[in-house]
Short mmCIF file of C-alpha atoms in Angstrom, two decimals:
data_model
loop_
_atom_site.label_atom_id
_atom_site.label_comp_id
_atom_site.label_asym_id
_atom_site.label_seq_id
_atom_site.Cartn_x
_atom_site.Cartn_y
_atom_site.Cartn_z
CA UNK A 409 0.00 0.00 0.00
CA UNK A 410 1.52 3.11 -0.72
CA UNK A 411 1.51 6.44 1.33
CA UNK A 412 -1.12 7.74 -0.90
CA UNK A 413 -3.74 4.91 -0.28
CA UNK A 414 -2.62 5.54 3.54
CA UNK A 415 -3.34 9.00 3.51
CA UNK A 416 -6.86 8.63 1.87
CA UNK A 417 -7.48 5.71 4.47
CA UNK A 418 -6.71 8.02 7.03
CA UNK A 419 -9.09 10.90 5.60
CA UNK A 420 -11.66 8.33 5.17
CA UNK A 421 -11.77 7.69 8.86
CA UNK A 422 -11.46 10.71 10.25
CA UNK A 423 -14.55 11.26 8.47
CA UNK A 424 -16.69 9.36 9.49
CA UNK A 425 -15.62 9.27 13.32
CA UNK A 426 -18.40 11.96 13.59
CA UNK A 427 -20.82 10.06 11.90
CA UNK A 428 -20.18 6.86 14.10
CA UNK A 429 -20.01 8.96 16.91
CA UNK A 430 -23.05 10.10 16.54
CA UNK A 431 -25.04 7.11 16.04
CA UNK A 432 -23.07 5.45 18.97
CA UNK A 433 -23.49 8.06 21.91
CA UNK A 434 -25.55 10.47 20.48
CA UNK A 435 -28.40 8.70 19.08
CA UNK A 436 -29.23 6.72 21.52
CA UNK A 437 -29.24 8.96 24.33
CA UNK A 438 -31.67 11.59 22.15
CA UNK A 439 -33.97 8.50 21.19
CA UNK A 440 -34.35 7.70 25.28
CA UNK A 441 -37.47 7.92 26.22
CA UNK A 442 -36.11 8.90 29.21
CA UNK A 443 -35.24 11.93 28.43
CA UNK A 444 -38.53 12.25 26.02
CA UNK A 445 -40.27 12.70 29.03
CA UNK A 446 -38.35 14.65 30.85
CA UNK A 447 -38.15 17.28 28.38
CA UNK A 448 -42.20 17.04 28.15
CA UNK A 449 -42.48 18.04 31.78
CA UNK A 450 -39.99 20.69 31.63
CA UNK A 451 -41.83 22.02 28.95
CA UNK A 452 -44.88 21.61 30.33
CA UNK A 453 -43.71 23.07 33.68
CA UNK A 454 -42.56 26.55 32.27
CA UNK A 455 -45.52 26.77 29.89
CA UNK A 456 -47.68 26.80 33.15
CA UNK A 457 -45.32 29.38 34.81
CA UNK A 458 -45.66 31.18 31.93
CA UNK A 459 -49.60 31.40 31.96
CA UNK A 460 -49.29 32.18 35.93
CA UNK A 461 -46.64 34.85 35.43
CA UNK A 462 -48.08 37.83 33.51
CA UNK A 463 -46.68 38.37 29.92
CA UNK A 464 -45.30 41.26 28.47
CA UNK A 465 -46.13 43.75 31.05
CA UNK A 466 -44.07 46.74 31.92
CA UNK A 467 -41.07 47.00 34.09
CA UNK A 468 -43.10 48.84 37.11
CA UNK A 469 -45.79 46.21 36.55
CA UNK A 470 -42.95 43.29 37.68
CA UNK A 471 -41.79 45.69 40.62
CA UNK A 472 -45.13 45.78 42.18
CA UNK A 473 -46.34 42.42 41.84
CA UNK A 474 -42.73 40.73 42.22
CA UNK A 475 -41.25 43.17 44.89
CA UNK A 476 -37.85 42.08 46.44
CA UNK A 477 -39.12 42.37 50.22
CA UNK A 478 -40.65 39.75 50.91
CA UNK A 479 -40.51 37.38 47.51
CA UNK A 480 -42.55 35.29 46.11
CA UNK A 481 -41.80 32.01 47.22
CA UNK A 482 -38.83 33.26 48.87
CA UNK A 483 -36.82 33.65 45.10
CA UNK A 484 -39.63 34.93 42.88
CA UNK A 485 -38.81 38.97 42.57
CA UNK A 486 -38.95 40.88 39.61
CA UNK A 487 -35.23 40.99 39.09
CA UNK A 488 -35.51 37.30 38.49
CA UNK A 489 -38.47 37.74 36.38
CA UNK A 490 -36.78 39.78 34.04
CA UNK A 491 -33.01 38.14 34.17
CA UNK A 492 -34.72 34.87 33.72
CA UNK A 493 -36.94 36.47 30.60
CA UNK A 494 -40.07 34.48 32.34
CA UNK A 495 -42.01 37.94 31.37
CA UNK A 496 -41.76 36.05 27.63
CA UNK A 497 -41.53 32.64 28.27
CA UNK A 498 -41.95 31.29 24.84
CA UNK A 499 -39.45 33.36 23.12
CA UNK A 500 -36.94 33.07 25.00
CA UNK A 501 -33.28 31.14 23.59
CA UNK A 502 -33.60 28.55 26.42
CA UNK A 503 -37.45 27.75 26.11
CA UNK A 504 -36.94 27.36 21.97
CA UNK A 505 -33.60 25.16 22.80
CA UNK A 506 -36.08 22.95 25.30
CA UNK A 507 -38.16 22.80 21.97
CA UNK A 508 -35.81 22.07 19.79
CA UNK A 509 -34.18 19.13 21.90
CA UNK A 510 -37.41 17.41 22.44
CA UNK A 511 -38.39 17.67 18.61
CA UNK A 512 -34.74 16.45 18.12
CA UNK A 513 -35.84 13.64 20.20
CA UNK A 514 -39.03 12.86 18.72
CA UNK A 515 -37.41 12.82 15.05
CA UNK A 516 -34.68 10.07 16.87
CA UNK A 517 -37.59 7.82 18.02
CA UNK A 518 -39.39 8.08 14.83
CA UNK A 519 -36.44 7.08 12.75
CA UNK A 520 -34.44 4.61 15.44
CA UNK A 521 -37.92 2.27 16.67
CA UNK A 522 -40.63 3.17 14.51
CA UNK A 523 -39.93 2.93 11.17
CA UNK A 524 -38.08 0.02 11.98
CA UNK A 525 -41.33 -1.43 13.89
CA UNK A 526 -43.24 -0.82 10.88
CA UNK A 527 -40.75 -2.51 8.38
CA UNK A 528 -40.85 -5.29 10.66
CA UNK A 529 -44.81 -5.25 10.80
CA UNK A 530 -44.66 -5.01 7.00
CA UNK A 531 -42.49 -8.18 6.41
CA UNK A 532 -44.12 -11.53 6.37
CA UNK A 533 -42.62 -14.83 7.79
CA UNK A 534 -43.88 -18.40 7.74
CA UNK A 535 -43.68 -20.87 10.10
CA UNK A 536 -42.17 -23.86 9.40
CA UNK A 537 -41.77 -26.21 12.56
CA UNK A 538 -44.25 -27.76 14.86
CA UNK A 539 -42.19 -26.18 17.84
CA UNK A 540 -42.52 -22.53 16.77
CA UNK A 541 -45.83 -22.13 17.48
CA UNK A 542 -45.02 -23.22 21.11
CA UNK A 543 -43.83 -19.60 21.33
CA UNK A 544 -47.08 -17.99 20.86
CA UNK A 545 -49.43 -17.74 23.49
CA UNK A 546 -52.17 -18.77 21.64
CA UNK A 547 -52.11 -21.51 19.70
CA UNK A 548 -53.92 -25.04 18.42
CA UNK A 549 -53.13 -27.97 17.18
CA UNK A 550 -55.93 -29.84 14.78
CA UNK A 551 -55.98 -33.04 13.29
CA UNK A 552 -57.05 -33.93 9.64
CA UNK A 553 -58.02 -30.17 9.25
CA UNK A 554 -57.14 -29.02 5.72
CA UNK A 555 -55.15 -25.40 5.06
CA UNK A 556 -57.39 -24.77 2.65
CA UNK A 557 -60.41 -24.62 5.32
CA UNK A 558 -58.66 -21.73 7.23
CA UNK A 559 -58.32 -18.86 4.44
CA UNK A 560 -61.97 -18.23 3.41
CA UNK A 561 -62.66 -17.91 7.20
CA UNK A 562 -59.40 -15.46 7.24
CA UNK A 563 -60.97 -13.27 4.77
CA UNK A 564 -63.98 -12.74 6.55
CA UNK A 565 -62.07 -11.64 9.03
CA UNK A 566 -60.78 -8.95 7.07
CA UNK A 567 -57.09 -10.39 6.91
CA UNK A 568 -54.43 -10.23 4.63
CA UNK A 569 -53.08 -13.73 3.59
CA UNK A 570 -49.82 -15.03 2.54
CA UNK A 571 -49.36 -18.46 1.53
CA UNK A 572 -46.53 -20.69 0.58
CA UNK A 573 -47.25 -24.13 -0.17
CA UNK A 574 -48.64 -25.70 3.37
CA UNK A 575 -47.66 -22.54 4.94
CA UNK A 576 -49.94 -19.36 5.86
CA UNK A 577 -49.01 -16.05 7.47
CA UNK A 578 -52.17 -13.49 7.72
CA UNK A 579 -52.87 -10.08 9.31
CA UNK A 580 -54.56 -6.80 9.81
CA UNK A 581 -54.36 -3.17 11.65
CA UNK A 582 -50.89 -2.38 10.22
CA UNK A 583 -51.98 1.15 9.88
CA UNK A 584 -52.03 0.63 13.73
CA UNK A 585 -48.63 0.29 13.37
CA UNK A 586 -48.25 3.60 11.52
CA UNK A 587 -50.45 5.51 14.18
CA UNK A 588 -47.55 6.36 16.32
CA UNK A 589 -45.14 7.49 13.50
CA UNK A 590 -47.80 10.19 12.43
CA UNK A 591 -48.28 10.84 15.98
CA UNK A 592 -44.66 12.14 16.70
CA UNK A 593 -44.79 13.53 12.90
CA UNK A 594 -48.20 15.77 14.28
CA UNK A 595 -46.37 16.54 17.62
CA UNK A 596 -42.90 17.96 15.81
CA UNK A 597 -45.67 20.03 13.55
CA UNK A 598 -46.80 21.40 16.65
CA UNK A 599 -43.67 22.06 17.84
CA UNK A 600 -42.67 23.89 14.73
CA UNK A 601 -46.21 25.87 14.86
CA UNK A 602 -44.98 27.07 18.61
CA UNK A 603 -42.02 28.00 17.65
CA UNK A 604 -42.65 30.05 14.37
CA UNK A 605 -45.56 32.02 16.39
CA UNK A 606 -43.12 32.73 18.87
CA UNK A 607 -40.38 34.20 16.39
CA UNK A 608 -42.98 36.03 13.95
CA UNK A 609 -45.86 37.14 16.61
CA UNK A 610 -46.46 39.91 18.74
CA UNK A 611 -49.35 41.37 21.26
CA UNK A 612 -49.84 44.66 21.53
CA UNK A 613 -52.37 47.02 23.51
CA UNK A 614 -54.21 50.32 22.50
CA UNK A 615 -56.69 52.43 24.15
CA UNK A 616 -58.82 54.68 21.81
CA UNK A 617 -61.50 57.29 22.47
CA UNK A 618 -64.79 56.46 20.32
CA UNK A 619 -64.44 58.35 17.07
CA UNK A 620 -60.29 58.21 16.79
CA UNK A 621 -58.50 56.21 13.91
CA UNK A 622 -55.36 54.53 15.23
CA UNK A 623 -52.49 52.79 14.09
CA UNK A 624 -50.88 49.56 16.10
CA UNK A 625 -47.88 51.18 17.91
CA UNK A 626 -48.01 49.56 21.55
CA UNK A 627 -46.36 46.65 20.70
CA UNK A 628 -46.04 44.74 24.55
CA UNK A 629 -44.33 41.82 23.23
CA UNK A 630 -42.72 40.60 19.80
CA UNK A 631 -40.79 37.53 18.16
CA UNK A 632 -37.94 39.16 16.09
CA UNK A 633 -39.72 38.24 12.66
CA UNK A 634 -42.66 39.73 13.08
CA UNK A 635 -42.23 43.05 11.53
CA UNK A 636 -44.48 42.25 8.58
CA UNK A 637 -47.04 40.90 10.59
CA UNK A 638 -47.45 44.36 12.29
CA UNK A 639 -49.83 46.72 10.27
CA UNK A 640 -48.34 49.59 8.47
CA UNK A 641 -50.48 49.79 5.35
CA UNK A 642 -53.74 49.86 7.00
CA UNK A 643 -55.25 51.44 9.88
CA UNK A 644 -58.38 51.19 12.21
CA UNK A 645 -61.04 53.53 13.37
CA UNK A 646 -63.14 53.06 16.31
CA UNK A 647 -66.60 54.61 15.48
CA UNK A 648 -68.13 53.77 18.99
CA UNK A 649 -67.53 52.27 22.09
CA UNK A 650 -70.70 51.68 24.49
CA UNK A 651 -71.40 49.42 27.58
CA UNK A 652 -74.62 47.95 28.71
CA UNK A 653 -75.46 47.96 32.17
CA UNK A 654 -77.98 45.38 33.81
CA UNK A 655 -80.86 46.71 35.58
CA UNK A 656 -78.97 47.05 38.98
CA UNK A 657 -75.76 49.46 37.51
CA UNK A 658 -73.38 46.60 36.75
CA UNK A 659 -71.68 46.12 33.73
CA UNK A 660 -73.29 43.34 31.09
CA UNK A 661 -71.09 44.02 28.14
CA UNK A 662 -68.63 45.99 26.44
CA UNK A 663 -69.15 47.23 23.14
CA UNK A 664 -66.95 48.53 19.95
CA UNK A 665 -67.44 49.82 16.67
CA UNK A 666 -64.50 48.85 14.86
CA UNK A 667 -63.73 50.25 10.98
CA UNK A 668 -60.70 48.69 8.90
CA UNK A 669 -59.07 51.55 6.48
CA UNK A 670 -57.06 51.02 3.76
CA UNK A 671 -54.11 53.80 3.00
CA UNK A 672 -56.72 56.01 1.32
CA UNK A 673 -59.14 55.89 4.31
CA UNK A 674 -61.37 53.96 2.99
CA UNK A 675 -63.33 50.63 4.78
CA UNK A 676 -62.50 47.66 3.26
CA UNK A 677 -64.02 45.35 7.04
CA UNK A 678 -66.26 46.71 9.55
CA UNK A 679 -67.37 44.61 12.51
CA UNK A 680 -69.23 45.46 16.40
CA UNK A 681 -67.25 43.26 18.49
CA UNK A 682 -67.37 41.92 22.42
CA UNK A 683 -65.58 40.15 24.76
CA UNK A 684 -64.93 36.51 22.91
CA UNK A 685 -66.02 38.09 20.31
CA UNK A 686 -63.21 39.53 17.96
CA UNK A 687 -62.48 41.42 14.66
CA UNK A 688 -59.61 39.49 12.25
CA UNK A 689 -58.14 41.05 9.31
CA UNK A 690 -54.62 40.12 7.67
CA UNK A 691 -53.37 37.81 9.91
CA UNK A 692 -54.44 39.66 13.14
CA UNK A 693 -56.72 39.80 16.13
CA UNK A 694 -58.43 42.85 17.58
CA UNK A 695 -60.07 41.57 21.22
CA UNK A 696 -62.10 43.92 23.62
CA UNK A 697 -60.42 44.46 26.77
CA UNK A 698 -60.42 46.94 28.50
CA UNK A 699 -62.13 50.35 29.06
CA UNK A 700 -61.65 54.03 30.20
CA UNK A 701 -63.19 57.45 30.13
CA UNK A 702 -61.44 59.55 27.55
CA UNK A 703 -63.21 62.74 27.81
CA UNK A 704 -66.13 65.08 29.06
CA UNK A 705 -67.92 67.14 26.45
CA UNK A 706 -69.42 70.19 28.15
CA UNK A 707 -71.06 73.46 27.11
CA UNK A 708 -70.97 76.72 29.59
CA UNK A 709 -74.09 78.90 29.21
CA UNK A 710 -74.14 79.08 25.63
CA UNK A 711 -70.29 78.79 24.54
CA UNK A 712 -69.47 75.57 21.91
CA UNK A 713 -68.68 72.19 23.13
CA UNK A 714 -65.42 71.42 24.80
CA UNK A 715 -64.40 68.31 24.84
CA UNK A 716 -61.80 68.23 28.07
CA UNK A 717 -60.10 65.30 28.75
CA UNK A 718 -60.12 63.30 31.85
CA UNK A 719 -57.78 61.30 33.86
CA UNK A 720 -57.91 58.39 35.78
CA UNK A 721 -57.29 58.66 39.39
CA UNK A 722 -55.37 57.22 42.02
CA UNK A 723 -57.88 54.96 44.58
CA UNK A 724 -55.01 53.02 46.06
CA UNK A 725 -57.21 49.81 44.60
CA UNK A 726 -60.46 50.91 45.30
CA UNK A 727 -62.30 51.22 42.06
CA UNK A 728 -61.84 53.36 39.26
CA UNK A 729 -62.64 56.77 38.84
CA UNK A 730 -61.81 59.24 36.16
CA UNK A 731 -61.74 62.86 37.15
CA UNK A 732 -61.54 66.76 34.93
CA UNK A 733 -61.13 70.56 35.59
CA UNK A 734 -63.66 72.56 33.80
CA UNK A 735 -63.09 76.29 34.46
CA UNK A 736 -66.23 78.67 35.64
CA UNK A 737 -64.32 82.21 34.83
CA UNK A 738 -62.37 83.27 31.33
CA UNK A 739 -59.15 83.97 33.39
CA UNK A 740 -59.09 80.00 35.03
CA UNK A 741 -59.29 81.72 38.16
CA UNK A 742 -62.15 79.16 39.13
CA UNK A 743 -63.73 75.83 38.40
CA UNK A 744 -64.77 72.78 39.48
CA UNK A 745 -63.68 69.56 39.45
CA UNK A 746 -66.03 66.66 37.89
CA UNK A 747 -65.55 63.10 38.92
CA UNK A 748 -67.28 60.15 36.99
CA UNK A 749 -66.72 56.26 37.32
CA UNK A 750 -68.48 54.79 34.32
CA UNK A 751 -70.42 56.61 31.23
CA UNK A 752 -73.87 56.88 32.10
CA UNK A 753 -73.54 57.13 35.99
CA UNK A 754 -74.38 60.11 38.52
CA UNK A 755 -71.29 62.97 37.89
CA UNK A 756 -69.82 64.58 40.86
CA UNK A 757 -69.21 68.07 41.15
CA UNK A 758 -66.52 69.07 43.53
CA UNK A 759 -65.36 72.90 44.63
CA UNK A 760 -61.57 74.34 44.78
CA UNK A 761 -62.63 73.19 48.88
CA UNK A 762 -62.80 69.93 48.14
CA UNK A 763 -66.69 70.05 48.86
CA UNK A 764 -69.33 68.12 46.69
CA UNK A 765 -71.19 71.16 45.52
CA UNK A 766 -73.56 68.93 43.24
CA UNK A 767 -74.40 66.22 41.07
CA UNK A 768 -74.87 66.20 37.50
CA UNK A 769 -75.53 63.24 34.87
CA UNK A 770 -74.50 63.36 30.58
CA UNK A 771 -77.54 65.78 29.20
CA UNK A 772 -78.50 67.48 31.87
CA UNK A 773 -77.28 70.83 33.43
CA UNK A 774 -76.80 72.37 36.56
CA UNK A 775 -75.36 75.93 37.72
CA UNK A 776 -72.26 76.30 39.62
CA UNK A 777 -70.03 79.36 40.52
CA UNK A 778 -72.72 81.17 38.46
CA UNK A 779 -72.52 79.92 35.38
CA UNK A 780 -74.82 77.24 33.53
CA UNK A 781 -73.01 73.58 33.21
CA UNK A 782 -74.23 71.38 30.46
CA UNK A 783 -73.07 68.21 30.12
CA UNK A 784 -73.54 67.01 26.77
CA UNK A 785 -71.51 63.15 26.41
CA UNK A 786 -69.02 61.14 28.47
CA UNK A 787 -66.50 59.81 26.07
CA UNK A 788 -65.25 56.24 26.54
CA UNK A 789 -62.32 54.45 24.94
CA UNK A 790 -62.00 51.17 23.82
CA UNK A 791 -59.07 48.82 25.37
CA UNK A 792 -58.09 46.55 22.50
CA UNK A 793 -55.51 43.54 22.85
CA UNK A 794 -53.90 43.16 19.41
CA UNK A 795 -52.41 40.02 18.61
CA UNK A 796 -50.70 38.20 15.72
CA UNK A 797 -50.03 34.54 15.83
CA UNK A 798 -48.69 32.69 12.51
CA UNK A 799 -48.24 29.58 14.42
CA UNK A 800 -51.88 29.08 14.76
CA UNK A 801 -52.84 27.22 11.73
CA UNK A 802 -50.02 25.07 12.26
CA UNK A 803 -50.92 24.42 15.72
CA UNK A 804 -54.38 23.18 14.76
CA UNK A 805 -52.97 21.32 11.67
CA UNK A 806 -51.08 19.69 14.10
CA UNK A 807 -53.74 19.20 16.99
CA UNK A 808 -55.99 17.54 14.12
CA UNK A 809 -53.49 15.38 13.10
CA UNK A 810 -52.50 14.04 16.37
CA UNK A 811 -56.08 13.35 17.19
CA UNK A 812 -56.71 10.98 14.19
CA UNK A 813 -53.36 9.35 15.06
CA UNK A 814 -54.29 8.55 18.36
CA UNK A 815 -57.23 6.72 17.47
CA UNK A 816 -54.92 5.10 14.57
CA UNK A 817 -52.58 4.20 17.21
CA UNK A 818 -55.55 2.09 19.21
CA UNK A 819 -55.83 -0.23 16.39
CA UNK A 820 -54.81 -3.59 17.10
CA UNK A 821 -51.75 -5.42 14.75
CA UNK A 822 -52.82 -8.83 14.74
CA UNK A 823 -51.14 -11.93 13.10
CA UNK A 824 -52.06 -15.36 12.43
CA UNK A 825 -49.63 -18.65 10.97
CA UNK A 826 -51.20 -21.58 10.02
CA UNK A 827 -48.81 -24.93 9.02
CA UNK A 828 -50.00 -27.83 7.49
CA UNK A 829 -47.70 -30.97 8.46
CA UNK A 830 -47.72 -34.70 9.08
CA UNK A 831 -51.86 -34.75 8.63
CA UNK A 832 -51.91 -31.93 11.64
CA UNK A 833 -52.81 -28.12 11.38
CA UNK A 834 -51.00 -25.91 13.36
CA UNK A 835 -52.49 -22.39 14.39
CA UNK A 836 -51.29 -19.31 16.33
CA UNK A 837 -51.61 -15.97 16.51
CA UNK A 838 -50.43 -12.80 19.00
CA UNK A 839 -51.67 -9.37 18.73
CA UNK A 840 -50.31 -5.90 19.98
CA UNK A 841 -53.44 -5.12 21.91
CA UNK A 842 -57.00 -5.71 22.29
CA UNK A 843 -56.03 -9.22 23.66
CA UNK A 844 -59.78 -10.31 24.67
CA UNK A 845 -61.01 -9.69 21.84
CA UNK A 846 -58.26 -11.28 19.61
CA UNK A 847 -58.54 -14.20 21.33
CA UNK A 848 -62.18 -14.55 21.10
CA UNK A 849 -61.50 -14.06 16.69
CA UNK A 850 -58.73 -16.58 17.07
CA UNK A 851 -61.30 -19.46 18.96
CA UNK A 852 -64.30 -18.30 16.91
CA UNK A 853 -62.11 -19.65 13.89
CA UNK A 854 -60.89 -22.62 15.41
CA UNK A 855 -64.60 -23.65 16.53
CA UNK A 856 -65.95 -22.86 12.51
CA UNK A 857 -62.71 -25.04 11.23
CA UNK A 858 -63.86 -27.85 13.69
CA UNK A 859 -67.34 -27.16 12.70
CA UNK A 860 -66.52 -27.62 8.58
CA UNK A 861 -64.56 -31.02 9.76
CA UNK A 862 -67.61 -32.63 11.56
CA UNK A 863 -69.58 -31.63 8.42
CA UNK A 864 -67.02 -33.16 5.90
CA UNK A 865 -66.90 -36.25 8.20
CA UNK A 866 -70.73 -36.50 7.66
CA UNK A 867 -70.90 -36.17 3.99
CA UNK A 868 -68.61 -38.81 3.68
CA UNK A 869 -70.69 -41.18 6.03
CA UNK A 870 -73.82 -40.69 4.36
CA UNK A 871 -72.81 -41.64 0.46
CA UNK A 872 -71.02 -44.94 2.85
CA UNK A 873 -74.49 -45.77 4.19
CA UNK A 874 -75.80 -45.57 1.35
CA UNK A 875 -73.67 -47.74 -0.83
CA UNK A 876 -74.07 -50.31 2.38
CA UNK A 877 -78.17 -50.37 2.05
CA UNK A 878 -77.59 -51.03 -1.66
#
């Protein structure tokens, strides 16, 4: 052998060391299922931290519901919440890496013991000693029963037969045997559904007065592809917002008037939704909310309509009330202070003193400091969660396709081998599951052949008998 041939022997190995390698120490430990299942809990337990742990909120948000002193669960804060990136659970490197090893996994199952399984299932073998079906745990030996007896009744049994001279191999529910391959193939679709949501997604939150057109710009939380799922060439308009109240004041439902505009202005979707009850357009979801007061609109003695704005107050928790300055003289040297906590309620109407000088509800009027107050409308906004989700379709595609595999996967592989030898038929079967019931198929059989063996005995009596009397 000369150097040459050495050297390319060499090369040779070296390159496949990393192939062996990996089918030696690498395959088997990601086709475990072992470590399947370990990485299903793990993924399991973060996905429930990450529906108990609020998502995509604000850094003040984390501070006061995680505060350092004392923690949650004695860890929890909000500098953990944020180092750890449980504020966006799914996106972050380690949660998609937890993904990705368990689909890695999956794929290593599929193609190390299930193809495999199912090239085994799809191979046929014949018996061809006495002593084999001593293996099985079902099996019969008849005498003087002919081969040929056994396939019809096969058949109606809805197997497949093989045959070789005096040999018979039969069976049915392969496609049982394919259930679990499509059910890892529907699980990795998932998984790829998950993941492409996560990187091309976002949720984002706006709140609009009734009448305003808006543009998504609150993004909360994004993947980092999903800039063209985020809507620049269209825009929304919110031509009311309303709530219904039951009898007794409380809130029944929220209300909004939603417009889609193209870059002209024009509608192209219009839609009233609820709560469960949302608008889709391109690819993304508009949800009701939320809800706030925007604005007053309010008329003094005979001036126009002013539409003030009003802000929310601080109740340290104990409801919510939204509060304005309207001013009673030209120079702002007075006014009063109105106070409202929903849009058709009872008004307050406070002094510079701090003392309730009146009450006052939307189109009526009442005189304070001397002048004539007319309140005309209490404008609400609309809270809208925005959300795009890609994934979605894929999920489903892959929910659907893991349900029909499961109940492919509950179909029983059965198997039957029949030998004809020294006068003697031998019969045995096994199945995967469903024993009862594959037993009770397997004697039914066996009872019919002994059935068709009494009545071939009797038929060749009778023409005996006959021949006898004559």
């Amino acid at each position: 052998m000369t150097s040459k041939d050495v050297f390319l022997s060499k090369l040779s190995s070296w390159a496949t060391a990393p192939q062996r390698f990996f089918k030696r120490e690498i395959l088997p430990v990601l086709a475990d299922l072992r470590l399947a299942i370990i990485l299903l809990l793990t993924i399991a337990f973060f996905s429930i931290s990450g529906t108990v742990i609020e998502q995509g909120q604000s850094v003040p948000f984390y501070q006061s519901n995680y505060p350092e002193h004392p923690a949650l669960f004695g860890f929890l804060t909000w500098k953990v919440v944020l180092i750890a990136g449980l504020d966006h659970v799914y996106r972050t490197w380690w949660f998609l890496s937890i993904l990705i090893l368990f689909g890695s996994s999956l794929t290593a199952c599929t193609f190390t013991r299930q193809f495999p399984a199912l090239k085994s299932a799809r191979r046929w073998k014949f018996y061809e000693e006495p002593k084999q079906f001593e293996k099985l745990a079902l099996s019969a030996e008849l005498e003087t029963v002919a081969l040929t007896s056994l396939e019809p009744l096969l058949q109606q049994k809805n197997y497949r037969i093989f045959r070789e001279g005096e040999k018979v191999y039969a069976r049915k529910g392969i496609i049982g045997k394919v259930g679990p391959i499509i059910v890892h193939a529907s699980m990795l679709i998932i998984l790829a559904g998950s993941m492409w949501g996560a990187m091309t997604g976002f949720l984002g939150q706006e709140m609009v007065p009734s009448g305003e057109t808006f543009q998504v710009q609150n993004i909360m939380d994004a993947g980092p592809w999903a800039g063209p799922q985020i809507p620049k060439d269209w825009s929304m308009r919110v031509n009311r917002f309303w709530i219904d109240y039951t009898p007794s004041g409380a809130i029944d439902q929220f209300y909004s008037d939603l417009s889609v505009l193209d870059k002209t202005g024009q509608e192209v979707d219009r839609k009233t939704i609820h709560v469960n009850e949302p608008l889709r357009y391109r690819g993304v979801t508009f949800y009701q909310a939320d809800w706030a007061i925007a604005a007053v609109r309010v008329r003094l003695n005979k001036s126009p309509v002013l539409q003030l704005p009003m802000a929310q107050l601080d109740t340290q928790g104990k409801g919510r009330i939204w509060g304005a300055w309207i001013p009673t003289k030209p120079d702002l040297s007075a006014g009063v202070s109105l106070l409202a906590k929903d849009l058709q309620g009872t008004m307050l109407v406070y002094g510079t003193d701090g003392k309730l000088l009146t009450t006052v509800r939307a189109g009526t009027a009442v005189e304070v400091n001397g002048v004539m107050l007319a309140i005309d409308e209490v404008v609400g906004s609309t809270g809208l969660q925005i959300k795009a989700d890609p994934g979605i379709p894929i999920v489903y595609t892959g929910f659907g396709l893991l349900m029909l595999s499961v109940l492919m996967s509950y179909l029983s592989h059965s198997q039957i081998w029949a030998l004809e030898k020294n006068g003697k038929l031998y019969v045995g079967g096994r199945t995967n599951r469903a024993q009862v019931s594959f037993e009770r198929e397997v004697v039914e059989i066996l009872d019919k052949l002994a059935e068709s063996k009494k009545e071939e005995e009797k038929s060749e009596i009778a023409p005996t008998s006959l021949a006898n009397q004559n």
